[in-house]
Short mmCIF file of C-alpha atoms in Angstrom, two decimals:
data_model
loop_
_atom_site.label_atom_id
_atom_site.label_comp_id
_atom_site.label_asym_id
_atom_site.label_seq_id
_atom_site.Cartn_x
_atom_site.Cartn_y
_atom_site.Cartn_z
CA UNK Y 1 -32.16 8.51 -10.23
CA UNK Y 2 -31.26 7.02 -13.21
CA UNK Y 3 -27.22 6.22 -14.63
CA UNK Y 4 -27.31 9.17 -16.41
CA UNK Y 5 -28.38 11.27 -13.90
CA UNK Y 6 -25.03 10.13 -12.02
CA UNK Y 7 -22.78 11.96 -14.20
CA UNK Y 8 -23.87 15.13 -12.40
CA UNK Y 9 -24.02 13.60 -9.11
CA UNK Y 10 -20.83 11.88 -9.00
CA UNK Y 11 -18.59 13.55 -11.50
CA UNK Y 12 -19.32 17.32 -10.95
CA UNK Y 13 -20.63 16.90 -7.18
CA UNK Y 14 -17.33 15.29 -6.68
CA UNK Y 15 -15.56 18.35 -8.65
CA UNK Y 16 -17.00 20.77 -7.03
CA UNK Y 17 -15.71 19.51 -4.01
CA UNK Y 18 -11.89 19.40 -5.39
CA UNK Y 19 -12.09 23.04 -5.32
CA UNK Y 20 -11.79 23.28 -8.85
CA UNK Y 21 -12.33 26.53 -10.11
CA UNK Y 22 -12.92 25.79 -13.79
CA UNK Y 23 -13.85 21.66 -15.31
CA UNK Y 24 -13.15 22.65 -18.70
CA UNK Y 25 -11.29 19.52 -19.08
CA UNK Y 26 -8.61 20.59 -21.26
CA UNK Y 27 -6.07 21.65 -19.04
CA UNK Y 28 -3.92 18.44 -18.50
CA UNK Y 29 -4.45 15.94 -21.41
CA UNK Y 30 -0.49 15.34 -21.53
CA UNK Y 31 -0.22 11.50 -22.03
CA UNK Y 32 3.48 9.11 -20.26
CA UNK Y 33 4.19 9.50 -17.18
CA UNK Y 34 6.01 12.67 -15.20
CA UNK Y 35 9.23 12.96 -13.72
CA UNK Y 36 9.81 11.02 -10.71
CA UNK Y 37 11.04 14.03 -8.24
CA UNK Y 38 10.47 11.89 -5.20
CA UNK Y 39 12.99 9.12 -6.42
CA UNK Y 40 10.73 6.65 -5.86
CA UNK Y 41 11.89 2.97 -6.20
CA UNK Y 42 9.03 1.40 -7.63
CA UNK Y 43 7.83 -2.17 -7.65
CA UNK Y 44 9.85 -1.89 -3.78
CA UNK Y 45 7.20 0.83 -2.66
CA UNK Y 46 4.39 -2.12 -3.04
CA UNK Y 47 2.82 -1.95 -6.34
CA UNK Y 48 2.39 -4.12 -8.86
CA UNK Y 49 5.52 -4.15 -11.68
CA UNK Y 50 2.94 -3.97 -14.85
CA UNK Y 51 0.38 -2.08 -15.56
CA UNK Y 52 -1.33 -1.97 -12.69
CA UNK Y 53 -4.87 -3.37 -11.69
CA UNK Y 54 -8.46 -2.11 -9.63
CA UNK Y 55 -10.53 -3.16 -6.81
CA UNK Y 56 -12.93 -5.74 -7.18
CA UNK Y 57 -16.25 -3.99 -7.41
CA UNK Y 58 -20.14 -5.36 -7.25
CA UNK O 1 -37.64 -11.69 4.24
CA UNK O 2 -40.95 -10.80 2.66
CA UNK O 3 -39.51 -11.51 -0.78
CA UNK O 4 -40.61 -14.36 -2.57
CA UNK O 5 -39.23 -18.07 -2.17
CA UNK O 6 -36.61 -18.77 -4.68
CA UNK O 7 -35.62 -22.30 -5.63
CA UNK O 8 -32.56 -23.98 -4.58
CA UNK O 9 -29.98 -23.16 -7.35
CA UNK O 10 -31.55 -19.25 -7.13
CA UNK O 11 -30.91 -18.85 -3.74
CA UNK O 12 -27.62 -20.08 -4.15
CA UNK O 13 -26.22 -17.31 -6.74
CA UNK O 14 -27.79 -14.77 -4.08
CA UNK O 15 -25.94 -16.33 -1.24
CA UNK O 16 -22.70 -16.37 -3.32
CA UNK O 17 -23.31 -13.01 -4.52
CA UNK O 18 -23.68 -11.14 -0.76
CA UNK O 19 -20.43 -13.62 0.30
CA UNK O 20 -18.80 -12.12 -3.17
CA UNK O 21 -19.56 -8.70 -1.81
CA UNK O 22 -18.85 -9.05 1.88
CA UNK O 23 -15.62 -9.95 0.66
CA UNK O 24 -15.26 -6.72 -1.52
CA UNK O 25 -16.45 -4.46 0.95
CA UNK O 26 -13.79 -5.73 3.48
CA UNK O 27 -11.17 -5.21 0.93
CA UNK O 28 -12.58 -1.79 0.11
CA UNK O 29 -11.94 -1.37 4.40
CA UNK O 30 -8.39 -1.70 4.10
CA UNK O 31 -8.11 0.02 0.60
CA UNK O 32 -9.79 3.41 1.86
CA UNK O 33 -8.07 3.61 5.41
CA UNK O 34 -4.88 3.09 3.92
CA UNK O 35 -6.06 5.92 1.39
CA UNK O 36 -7.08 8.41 3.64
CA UNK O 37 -3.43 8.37 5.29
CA UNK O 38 -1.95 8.26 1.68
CA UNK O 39 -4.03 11.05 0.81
CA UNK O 40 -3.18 13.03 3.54
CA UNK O 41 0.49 12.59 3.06
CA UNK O 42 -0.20 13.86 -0.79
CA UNK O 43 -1.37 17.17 0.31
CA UNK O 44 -5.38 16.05 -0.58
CA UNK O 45 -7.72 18.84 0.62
CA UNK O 46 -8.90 17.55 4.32
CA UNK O 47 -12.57 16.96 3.36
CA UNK O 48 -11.42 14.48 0.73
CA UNK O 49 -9.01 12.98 3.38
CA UNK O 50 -12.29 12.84 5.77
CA UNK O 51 -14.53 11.48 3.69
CA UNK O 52 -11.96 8.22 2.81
CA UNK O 53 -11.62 7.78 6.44
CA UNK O 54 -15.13 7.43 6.96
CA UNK O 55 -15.30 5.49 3.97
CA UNK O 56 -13.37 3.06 5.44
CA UNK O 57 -15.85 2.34 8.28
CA UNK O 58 -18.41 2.85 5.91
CA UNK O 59 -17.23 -0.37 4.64
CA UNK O 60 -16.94 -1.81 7.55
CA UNK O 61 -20.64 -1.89 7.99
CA UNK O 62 -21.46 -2.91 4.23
CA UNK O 63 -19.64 -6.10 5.39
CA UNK O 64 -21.79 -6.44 7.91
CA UNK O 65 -24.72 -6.00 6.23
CA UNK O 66 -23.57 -7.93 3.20
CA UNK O 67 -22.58 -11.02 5.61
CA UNK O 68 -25.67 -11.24 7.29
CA UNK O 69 -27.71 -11.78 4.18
CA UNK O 70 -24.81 -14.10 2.80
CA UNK O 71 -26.06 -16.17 5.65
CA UNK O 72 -29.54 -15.33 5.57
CA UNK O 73 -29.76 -17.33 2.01
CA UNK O 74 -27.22 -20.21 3.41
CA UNK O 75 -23.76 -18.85 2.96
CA UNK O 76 -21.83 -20.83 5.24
CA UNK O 77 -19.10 -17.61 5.70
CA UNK O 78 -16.06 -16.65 4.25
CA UNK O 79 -12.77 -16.65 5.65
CA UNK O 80 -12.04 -12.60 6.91
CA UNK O 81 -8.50 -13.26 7.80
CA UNK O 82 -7.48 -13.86 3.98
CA UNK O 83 -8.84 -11.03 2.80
CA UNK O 84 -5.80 -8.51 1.58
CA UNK O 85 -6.25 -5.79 -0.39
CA UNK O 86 -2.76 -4.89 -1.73
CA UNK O 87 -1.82 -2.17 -3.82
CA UNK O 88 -3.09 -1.94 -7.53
CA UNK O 89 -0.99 0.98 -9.38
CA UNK O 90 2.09 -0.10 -11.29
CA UNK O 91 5.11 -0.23 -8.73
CA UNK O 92 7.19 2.02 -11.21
CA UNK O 93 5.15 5.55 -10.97
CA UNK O 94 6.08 8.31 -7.84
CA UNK O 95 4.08 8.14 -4.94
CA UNK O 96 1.99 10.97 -5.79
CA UNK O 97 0.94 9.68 -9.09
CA UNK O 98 0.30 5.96 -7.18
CA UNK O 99 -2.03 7.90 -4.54
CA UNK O 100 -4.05 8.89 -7.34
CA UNK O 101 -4.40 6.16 -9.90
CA UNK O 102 -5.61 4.35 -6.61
CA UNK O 103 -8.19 6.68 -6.31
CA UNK O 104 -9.30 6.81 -9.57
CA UNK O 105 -9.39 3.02 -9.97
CA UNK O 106 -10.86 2.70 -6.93
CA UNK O 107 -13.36 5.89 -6.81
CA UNK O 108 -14.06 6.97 -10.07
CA UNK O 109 -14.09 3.67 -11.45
CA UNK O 110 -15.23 0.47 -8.82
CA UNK O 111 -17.27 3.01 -6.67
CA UNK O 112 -18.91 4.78 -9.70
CA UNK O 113 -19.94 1.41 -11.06
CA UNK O 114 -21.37 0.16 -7.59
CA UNK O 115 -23.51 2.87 -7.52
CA UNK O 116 -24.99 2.31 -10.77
CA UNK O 117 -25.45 -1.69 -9.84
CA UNK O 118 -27.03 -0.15 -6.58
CA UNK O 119 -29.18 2.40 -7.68
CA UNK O 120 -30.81 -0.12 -10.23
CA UNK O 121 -31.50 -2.65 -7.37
CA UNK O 122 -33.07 -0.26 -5.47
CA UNK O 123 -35.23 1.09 -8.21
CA UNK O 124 -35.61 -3.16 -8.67
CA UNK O 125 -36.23 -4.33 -5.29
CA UNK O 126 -39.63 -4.43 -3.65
CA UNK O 127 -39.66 -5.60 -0.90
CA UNK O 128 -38.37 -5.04 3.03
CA UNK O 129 -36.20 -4.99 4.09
CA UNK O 130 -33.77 -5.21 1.30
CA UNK O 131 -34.64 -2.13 -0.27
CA UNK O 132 -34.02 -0.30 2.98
CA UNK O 133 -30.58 -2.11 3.07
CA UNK O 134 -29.81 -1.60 -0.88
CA UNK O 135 -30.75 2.45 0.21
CA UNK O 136 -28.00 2.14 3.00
CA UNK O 137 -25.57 0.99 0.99
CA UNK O 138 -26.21 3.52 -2.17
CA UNK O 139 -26.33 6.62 0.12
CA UNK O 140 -22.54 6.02 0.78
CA UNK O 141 -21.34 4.44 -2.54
CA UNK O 142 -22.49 8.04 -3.77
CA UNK O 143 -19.80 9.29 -1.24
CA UNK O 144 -16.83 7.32 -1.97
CA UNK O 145 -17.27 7.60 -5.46
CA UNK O 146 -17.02 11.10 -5.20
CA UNK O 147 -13.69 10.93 -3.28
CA UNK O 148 -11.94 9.98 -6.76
CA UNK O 149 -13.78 12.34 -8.65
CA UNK O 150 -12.75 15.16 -6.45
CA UNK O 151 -9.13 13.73 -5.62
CA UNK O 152 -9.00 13.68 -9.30
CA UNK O 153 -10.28 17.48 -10.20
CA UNK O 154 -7.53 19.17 -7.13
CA UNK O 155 -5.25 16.64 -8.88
CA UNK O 156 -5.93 18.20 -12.39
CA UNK O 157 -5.89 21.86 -11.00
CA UNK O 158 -2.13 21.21 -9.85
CA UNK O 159 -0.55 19.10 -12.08
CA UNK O 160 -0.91 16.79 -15.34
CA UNK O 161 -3.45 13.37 -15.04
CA UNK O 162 -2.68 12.27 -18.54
CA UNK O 163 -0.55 9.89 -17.15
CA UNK O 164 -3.54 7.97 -16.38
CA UNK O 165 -4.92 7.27 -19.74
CA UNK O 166 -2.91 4.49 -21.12
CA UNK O 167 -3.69 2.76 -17.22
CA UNK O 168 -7.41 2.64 -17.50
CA UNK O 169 -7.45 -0.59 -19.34
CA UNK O 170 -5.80 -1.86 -16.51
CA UNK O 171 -8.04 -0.52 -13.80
CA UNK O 172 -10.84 -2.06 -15.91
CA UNK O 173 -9.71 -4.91 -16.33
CA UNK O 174 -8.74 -5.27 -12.76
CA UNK O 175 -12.35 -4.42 -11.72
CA UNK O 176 -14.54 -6.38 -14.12
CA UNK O 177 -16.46 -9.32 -12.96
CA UNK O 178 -14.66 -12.39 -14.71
CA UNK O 179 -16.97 -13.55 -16.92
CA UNK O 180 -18.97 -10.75 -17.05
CA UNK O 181 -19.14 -10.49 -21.03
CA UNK O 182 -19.70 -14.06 -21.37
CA UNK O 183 -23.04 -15.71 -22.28
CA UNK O 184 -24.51 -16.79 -19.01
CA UNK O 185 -26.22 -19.92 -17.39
CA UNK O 186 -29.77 -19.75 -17.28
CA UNK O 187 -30.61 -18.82 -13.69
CA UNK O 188 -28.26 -16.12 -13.79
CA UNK O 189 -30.48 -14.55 -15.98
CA UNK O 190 -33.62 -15.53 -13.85
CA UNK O 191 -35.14 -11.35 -13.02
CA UNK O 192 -36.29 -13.25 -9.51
CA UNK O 193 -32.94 -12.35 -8.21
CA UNK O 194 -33.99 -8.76 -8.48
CA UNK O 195 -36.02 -8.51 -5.20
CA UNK O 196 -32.70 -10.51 -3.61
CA UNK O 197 -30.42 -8.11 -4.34
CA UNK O 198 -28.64 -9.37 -7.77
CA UNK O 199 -28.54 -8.29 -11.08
CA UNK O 200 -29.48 -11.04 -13.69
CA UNK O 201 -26.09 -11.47 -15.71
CA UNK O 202 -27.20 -9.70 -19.22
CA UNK O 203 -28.44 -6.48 -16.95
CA UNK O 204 -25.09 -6.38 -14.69
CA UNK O 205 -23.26 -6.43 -18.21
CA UNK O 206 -25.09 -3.23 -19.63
CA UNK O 207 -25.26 -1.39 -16.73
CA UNK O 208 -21.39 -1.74 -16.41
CA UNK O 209 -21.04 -0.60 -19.93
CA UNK O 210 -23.81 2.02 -19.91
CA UNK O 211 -21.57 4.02 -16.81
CA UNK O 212 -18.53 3.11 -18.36
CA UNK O 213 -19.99 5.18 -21.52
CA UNK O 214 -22.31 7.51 -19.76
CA UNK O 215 -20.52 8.81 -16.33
CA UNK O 216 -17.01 7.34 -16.30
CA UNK O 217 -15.36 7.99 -19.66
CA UNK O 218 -16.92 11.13 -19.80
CA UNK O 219 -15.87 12.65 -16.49
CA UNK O 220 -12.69 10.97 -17.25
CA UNK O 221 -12.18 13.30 -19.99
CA UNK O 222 -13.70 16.22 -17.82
CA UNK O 223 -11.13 16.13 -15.63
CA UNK O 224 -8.07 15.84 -18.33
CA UNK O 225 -7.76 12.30 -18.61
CA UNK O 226 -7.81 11.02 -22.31
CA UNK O 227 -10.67 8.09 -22.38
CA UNK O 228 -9.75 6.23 -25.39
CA UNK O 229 -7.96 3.72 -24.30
CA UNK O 230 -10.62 2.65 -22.33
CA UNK O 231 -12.82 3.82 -25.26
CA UNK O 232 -11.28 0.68 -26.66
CA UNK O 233 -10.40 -1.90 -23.97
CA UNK O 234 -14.35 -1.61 -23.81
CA UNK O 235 -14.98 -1.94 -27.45
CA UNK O 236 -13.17 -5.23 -27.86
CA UNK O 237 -14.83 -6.51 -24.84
CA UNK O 238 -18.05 -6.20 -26.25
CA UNK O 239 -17.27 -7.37 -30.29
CA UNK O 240 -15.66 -10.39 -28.34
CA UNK O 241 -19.13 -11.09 -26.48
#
Protein backbone atom coordinates (compact mmCIF):
# COMPACT_ATOMS: atom_id res chain seq x y z
CA UNK A 1 0.00 0.00 0.00
CA UNK A 2 1.43 3.00 -0.95
CA UNK A 3 0.32 6.98 0.42
CA UNK A 4 -1.68 7.34 -2.37
CA UNK A 5 -3.42 4.37 -2.14
CA UNK A 6 -4.62 5.78 1.41
CA UNK A 7 -6.81 8.32 0.05
CA UNK A 8 -9.27 5.54 -0.77
CA UNK A 9 -8.65 3.65 2.27
CA UNK A 10 -8.90 6.27 4.77
CA UNK A 11 -10.89 9.06 3.25
CA UNK A 12 -13.75 7.20 1.42
CA UNK A 13 -13.56 3.89 3.68
CA UNK A 14 -14.04 6.30 6.45
CA UNK A 15 -17.05 8.05 4.40
CA UNK A 16 -18.67 5.34 3.64
CA UNK A 17 -18.96 4.56 7.07
CA UNK A 18 -20.53 8.19 8.01
CA UNK A 19 -23.46 7.05 6.15
CA UNK A 20 -23.03 9.54 3.66
CA UNK A 21 -25.16 9.15 0.88
CA UNK A 22 -23.44 11.37 -1.68
CA UNK A 23 -19.20 12.80 -1.17
CA UNK A 24 -19.63 15.28 -3.74
CA UNK A 25 -17.92 17.66 -1.55
CA UNK A 26 -19.71 20.70 -2.32
CA UNK A 27 -22.38 20.74 -0.01
CA UNK A 28 -20.96 22.72 3.03
CA UNK A 29 -17.96 24.93 1.92
CA UNK A 30 -19.48 27.94 4.09
CA UNK A 31 -16.34 29.46 5.77
CA UNK A 32 -16.66 31.51 10.04
CA UNK A 33 -18.02 29.87 12.40
CA UNK A 34 -22.02 29.01 13.13
CA UNK A 35 -24.25 30.21 15.63
CA UNK A 36 -23.61 29.13 19.03
CA UNK A 37 -27.28 27.57 19.90
CA UNK A 38 -25.88 25.71 22.87
CA UNK A 39 -24.63 29.01 24.61
CA UNK A 40 -21.53 27.70 25.13
CA UNK A 41 -19.01 29.69 27.28
CA UNK A 42 -15.92 29.04 25.63
CA UNK A 43 -12.34 29.14 26.80
CA UNK A 44 -14.48 27.93 30.42
CA UNK A 45 -15.61 24.61 28.57
CA UNK A 46 -11.63 23.66 28.39
CA UNK A 47 -10.24 24.70 25.17
CA UNK A 48 -7.66 26.64 24.23
CA UNK A 49 -8.63 30.71 23.77
CA UNK A 50 -6.74 30.95 20.14
CA UNK A 51 -6.83 29.13 17.44
CA UNK A 52 -6.67 26.00 18.60
CA UNK A 53 -3.91 23.23 18.27
CA UNK A 54 -3.56 19.01 17.35
CA UNK A 55 -2.25 15.96 18.87
CA UNK A 56 1.22 15.19 18.71
CA UNK A 57 1.52 12.56 16.04
CA UNK A 58 4.63 10.08 14.92
CA UNK B 1 16.36 -8.18 17.69
CA UNK B 2 17.68 -9.68 14.49
CA UNK B 3 18.29 -6.21 13.09
CA UNK B 4 21.60 -5.05 12.68
CA UNK B 5 23.88 -3.38 15.49
CA UNK B 6 23.66 0.30 15.33
CA UNK B 7 26.28 2.55 16.89
CA UNK B 8 25.86 4.43 19.98
CA UNK B 9 24.46 7.88 18.86
CA UNK B 10 21.99 5.61 16.30
CA UNK B 11 20.58 3.71 18.84
CA UNK B 12 19.99 6.61 20.78
CA UNK B 13 17.55 8.59 18.24
CA UNK B 14 15.67 5.06 18.11
CA UNK B 15 15.38 4.88 21.82
CA UNK B 16 14.20 8.54 21.96
CA UNK B 17 12.00 8.03 19.12
CA UNK B 18 9.81 4.80 20.70
CA UNK B 19 9.95 7.02 24.28
CA UNK B 20 8.63 10.07 21.86
CA UNK B 21 5.89 7.75 20.76
CA UNK B 22 5.00 5.89 23.92
CA UNK B 23 4.36 9.20 25.08
CA UNK B 24 1.98 10.06 22.10
CA UNK B 25 0.17 6.99 22.16
CA UNK B 26 -0.70 7.52 25.91
CA UNK B 27 -1.92 10.91 25.11
CA UNK B 28 -3.85 9.58 22.13
CA UNK B 29 -5.47 7.07 25.31
CA UNK B 30 -6.97 9.85 27.00
CA UNK B 31 -7.76 11.91 23.78
CA UNK B 32 -9.97 9.02 22.18
CA UNK B 33 -11.81 7.81 25.46
CA UNK B 34 -12.70 11.18 26.22
CA UNK B 35 -13.88 11.30 22.42
CA UNK B 36 -15.91 8.44 22.30
CA UNK B 37 -18.12 9.92 25.29
CA UNK B 38 -17.99 13.37 23.49
CA UNK B 39 -19.04 11.76 20.46
CA UNK B 40 -21.72 10.04 21.85
CA UNK B 41 -23.15 13.05 23.52
CA UNK B 42 -22.99 14.78 19.80
CA UNK B 43 -25.37 12.38 18.36
CA UNK B 44 -22.18 10.44 16.31
CA UNK B 45 -23.55 7.28 14.64
CA UNK B 46 -22.69 4.33 17.35
CA UNK B 47 -20.10 2.54 15.15
CA UNK B 48 -18.05 5.74 15.07
CA UNK B 49 -18.64 6.07 18.90
CA UNK B 50 -17.36 2.21 19.06
CA UNK B 51 -14.62 2.38 17.15
CA UNK B 52 -13.05 5.61 19.40
CA UNK B 53 -13.67 3.56 22.38
CA UNK B 54 -11.68 0.84 21.20
CA UNK B 55 -9.32 3.22 19.94
CA UNK B 56 -8.64 4.22 23.15
CA UNK B 57 -7.38 0.79 24.33
CA UNK B 58 -5.96 0.43 21.12
CA UNK B 59 -3.63 2.94 22.39
CA UNK B 60 -3.23 1.59 25.32
CA UNK B 61 -1.35 -1.28 23.87
CA UNK B 62 0.75 0.90 21.27
CA UNK B 63 2.20 2.24 24.58
CA UNK B 64 3.03 -0.85 25.50
CA UNK B 65 4.54 -1.90 22.64
CA UNK B 66 6.23 1.41 21.99
CA UNK B 67 7.74 1.31 25.74
CA UNK B 68 9.14 -1.92 25.53
CA UNK B 69 11.33 -1.14 22.57
CA UNK B 70 12.06 2.41 24.17
CA UNK B 71 13.79 0.19 26.62
CA UNK B 72 14.91 -2.42 24.43
CA UNK B 73 17.46 0.31 22.77
CA UNK B 74 18.22 1.91 26.45
CA UNK B 75 15.41 4.28 27.16
CA UNK B 76 15.55 4.64 30.72
CA UNK B 77 11.38 5.42 30.79
CA UNK B 78 9.34 8.25 30.77
CA UNK B 79 7.33 9.64 33.39
CA UNK B 80 3.33 8.26 32.63
CA UNK B 81 1.85 10.32 35.33
CA UNK B 82 2.67 13.74 33.40
CA UNK B 83 1.28 12.82 30.48
CA UNK B 84 -2.11 15.11 29.86
CA UNK B 85 -3.69 15.40 26.87
CA UNK B 86 -5.94 18.49 27.18
CA UNK B 87 -8.21 19.83 24.80
CA UNK B 88 -6.93 21.34 21.40
CA UNK B 89 -10.02 23.28 19.66
CA UNK B 90 -10.29 26.99 20.35
CA UNK B 91 -12.31 27.45 23.72
CA UNK B 92 -14.70 29.97 21.85
CA UNK B 93 -16.63 27.45 19.28
CA UNK B 94 -20.08 25.31 20.60
CA UNK B 95 -19.54 22.03 21.77
CA UNK B 96 -20.62 20.39 18.74
CA UNK B 97 -18.28 22.17 16.50
CA UNK B 98 -15.30 21.42 19.40
CA UNK B 99 -16.28 17.54 19.18
CA UNK B 100 -15.44 17.72 15.69
CA UNK B 101 -12.43 19.88 15.04
CA UNK B 102 -11.04 17.33 17.70
CA UNK B 103 -11.71 14.71 15.49
CA UNK B 104 -10.52 16.05 12.55
CA UNK B 105 -7.25 17.24 14.10
CA UNK B 106 -6.90 14.28 15.72
CA UNK B 107 -8.28 11.61 12.99
CA UNK B 108 -8.09 13.00 9.77
CA UNK B 109 -5.04 14.76 10.41
CA UNK B 110 -2.38 13.04 13.32
CA UNK B 111 -3.91 9.53 12.59
CA UNK B 112 -3.86 9.92 8.75
CA UNK B 113 -0.24 10.98 8.93
CA UNK B 114 0.77 8.00 11.34
CA UNK B 115 -0.38 5.75 8.99
CA UNK B 116 1.56 7.01 6.22
CA UNK B 117 4.90 7.11 8.64
CA UNK B 118 3.72 3.44 9.43
CA UNK B 119 2.96 2.00 6.32
CA UNK B 120 6.45 3.20 4.95
CA UNK B 121 8.27 1.48 7.92
CA UNK B 122 6.69 -1.51 7.31
CA UNK B 123 7.29 -1.56 3.62
CA UNK B 124 11.10 -0.41 5.21
CA UNK B 125 11.64 -2.79 7.91
CA UNK B 126 13.12 -6.23 7.46
CA UNK B 127 13.49 -7.77 10.00
CA UNK B 128 11.49 -9.62 13.16
CA UNK B 129 10.10 -8.81 14.96
CA UNK B 130 9.65 -5.19 14.27
CA UNK B 131 7.89 -5.57 11.19
CA UNK B 132 5.34 -7.76 12.91
CA UNK B 133 5.04 -4.94 15.57
CA UNK B 134 5.09 -1.91 12.86
CA UNK B 135 1.99 -4.35 11.17
CA UNK B 136 0.21 -4.19 14.67
CA UNK B 137 0.36 -0.85 14.99
CA UNK B 138 -0.72 0.14 11.17
CA UNK B 139 -3.72 -2.27 11.21
CA UNK B 140 -5.33 0.11 13.84
CA UNK B 141 -3.90 3.56 12.84
CA UNK B 142 -6.02 2.63 9.61
CA UNK B 143 -9.00 2.52 12.12
CA UNK B 144 -8.74 5.60 14.03
CA UNK B 145 -7.98 7.53 11.18
CA UNK B 146 -11.06 6.62 9.75
CA UNK B 147 -13.06 7.73 12.85
CA UNK B 148 -12.41 11.51 11.69
CA UNK B 149 -13.00 10.86 8.26
CA UNK B 150 -16.35 9.39 8.94
CA UNK B 151 -17.21 11.75 12.01
CA UNK B 152 -16.43 14.30 9.47
CA UNK B 153 -18.71 13.00 6.32
CA UNK B 154 -22.20 12.46 9.03
CA UNK B 155 -20.91 15.88 10.15
CA UNK B 156 -21.06 17.32 6.53
CA UNK B 157 -24.42 15.48 5.72
CA UNK B 158 -26.08 17.53 8.72
CA UNK B 159 -24.66 20.66 8.95
CA UNK B 160 -21.84 23.17 7.58
CA UNK B 161 -17.76 22.08 8.25
CA UNK B 162 -16.47 25.22 6.67
CA UNK B 163 -15.91 26.42 9.90
CA UNK B 164 -12.95 24.31 9.93
CA UNK B 165 -10.91 25.75 7.20
CA UNK B 166 -9.34 28.81 8.58
CA UNK B 167 -8.38 26.11 11.84
CA UNK B 168 -6.29 23.73 9.87
CA UNK B 169 -3.19 25.75 10.14
CA UNK B 170 -3.62 25.37 13.61
CA UNK B 171 -4.17 21.65 13.78
CA UNK B 172 -0.98 21.49 11.66
CA UNK B 173 0.88 23.30 13.34
CA UNK B 174 -0.10 21.71 16.54
CA UNK B 175 0.82 18.26 15.09
CA UNK B 176 4.10 18.83 13.27
CA UNK B 177 7.28 17.48 14.62
CA UNK B 178 9.27 20.70 15.77
CA UNK B 179 11.91 20.84 13.63
CA UNK B 180 10.66 18.80 11.17
CA UNK B 181 11.40 21.25 8.11
CA UNK B 182 14.72 22.01 9.37
CA UNK B 183 18.01 20.70 7.89
CA UNK B 184 18.94 17.78 10.04
CA UNK B 185 22.06 16.32 11.92
CA UNK B 186 23.73 13.71 10.16
CA UNK B 187 22.59 10.50 11.87
CA UNK B 188 19.17 11.52 11.61
CA UNK B 189 19.50 11.00 8.17
CA UNK B 190 21.45 7.64 8.63
CA UNK B 191 18.59 4.93 6.40
CA UNK B 192 19.99 2.29 9.30
CA UNK B 193 17.23 3.55 11.43
CA UNK B 194 14.86 2.06 8.93
CA UNK B 195 14.97 -1.61 10.15
CA UNK B 196 14.57 0.19 13.91
CA UNK B 197 11.57 1.65 13.32
CA UNK B 198 12.45 5.50 12.37
CA UNK B 199 12.23 7.49 9.51
CA UNK B 200 15.58 9.27 8.55
CA UNK B 201 14.63 13.10 8.98
CA UNK B 202 14.51 14.19 5.05
CA UNK B 203 11.98 10.97 4.46
CA UNK B 204 9.67 11.80 7.67
CA UNK B 205 9.54 15.43 6.09
CA UNK B 206 8.15 14.25 2.58
CA UNK B 207 6.08 11.74 3.66
CA UNK B 208 4.30 14.33 5.96
CA UNK B 209 3.95 16.61 3.05
CA UNK B 210 3.21 13.97 0.40
CA UNK B 211 -0.28 12.97 2.72
CA UNK B 212 -0.76 16.36 3.56
CA UNK B 213 -1.02 16.90 -0.45
CA UNK B 214 -2.15 13.50 -1.48
CA UNK B 215 -4.90 12.14 1.21
CA UNK B 216 -5.50 14.97 3.68
CA UNK B 217 -6.14 18.18 1.77
CA UNK B 218 -7.91 16.37 -0.66
CA UNK B 219 -10.44 14.51 1.47
CA UNK B 220 -10.52 17.69 3.32
CA UNK B 221 -12.11 19.25 0.45
CA UNK B 222 -14.22 15.98 -0.19
CA UNK B 223 -15.96 16.36 2.68
CA UNK B 224 -16.70 20.38 2.40
CA UNK B 225 -13.86 21.70 4.11
CA UNK B 226 -11.96 24.45 2.07
CA UNK B 227 -8.05 23.26 2.08
CA UNK B 228 -6.32 26.38 1.30
CA UNK B 229 -5.40 27.57 4.21
CA UNK B 230 -3.58 24.67 4.83
CA UNK B 231 -2.77 24.76 1.08
CA UNK B 232 -0.66 27.59 2.39
CA UNK B 233 0.44 27.09 6.04
CA UNK B 234 2.19 24.14 4.06
CA UNK B 235 3.60 26.20 1.31
CA UNK B 236 5.48 28.59 3.54
CA UNK B 237 6.73 25.77 5.52
CA UNK B 238 8.44 24.36 2.78
CA UNK B 239 9.90 27.89 0.85
CA UNK B 240 11.14 28.51 4.55
CA UNK B 241 13.09 25.03 4.51
Amino acid sequence: MDIKKLFQVLVMGGAILGAVSSCGGDKSTSTGPQANPGGSTGAADGGPDGGGGGPRGW
Amino acid sequence: MGQTPLPDPLREIVADAWAFRWQVELEAEIRFARLAERLSQAGALPPIVDMSRRAASDEHRHALICAELAREYGHPGIDQRAVTAPEIAPGRLPERQRVLYEAVAACCITETESTSVLTTLVNSAKAEPMRSKLRELLRDEVTHSRIGWAYLAQEQAQSAVGFLSPLVPSMLEGTVTPGLFAKALPDLESPQLLDHGVLPHSAKRSIFVETLLEVVFPGLEKLGVDPRPGREWLAQKTAAS
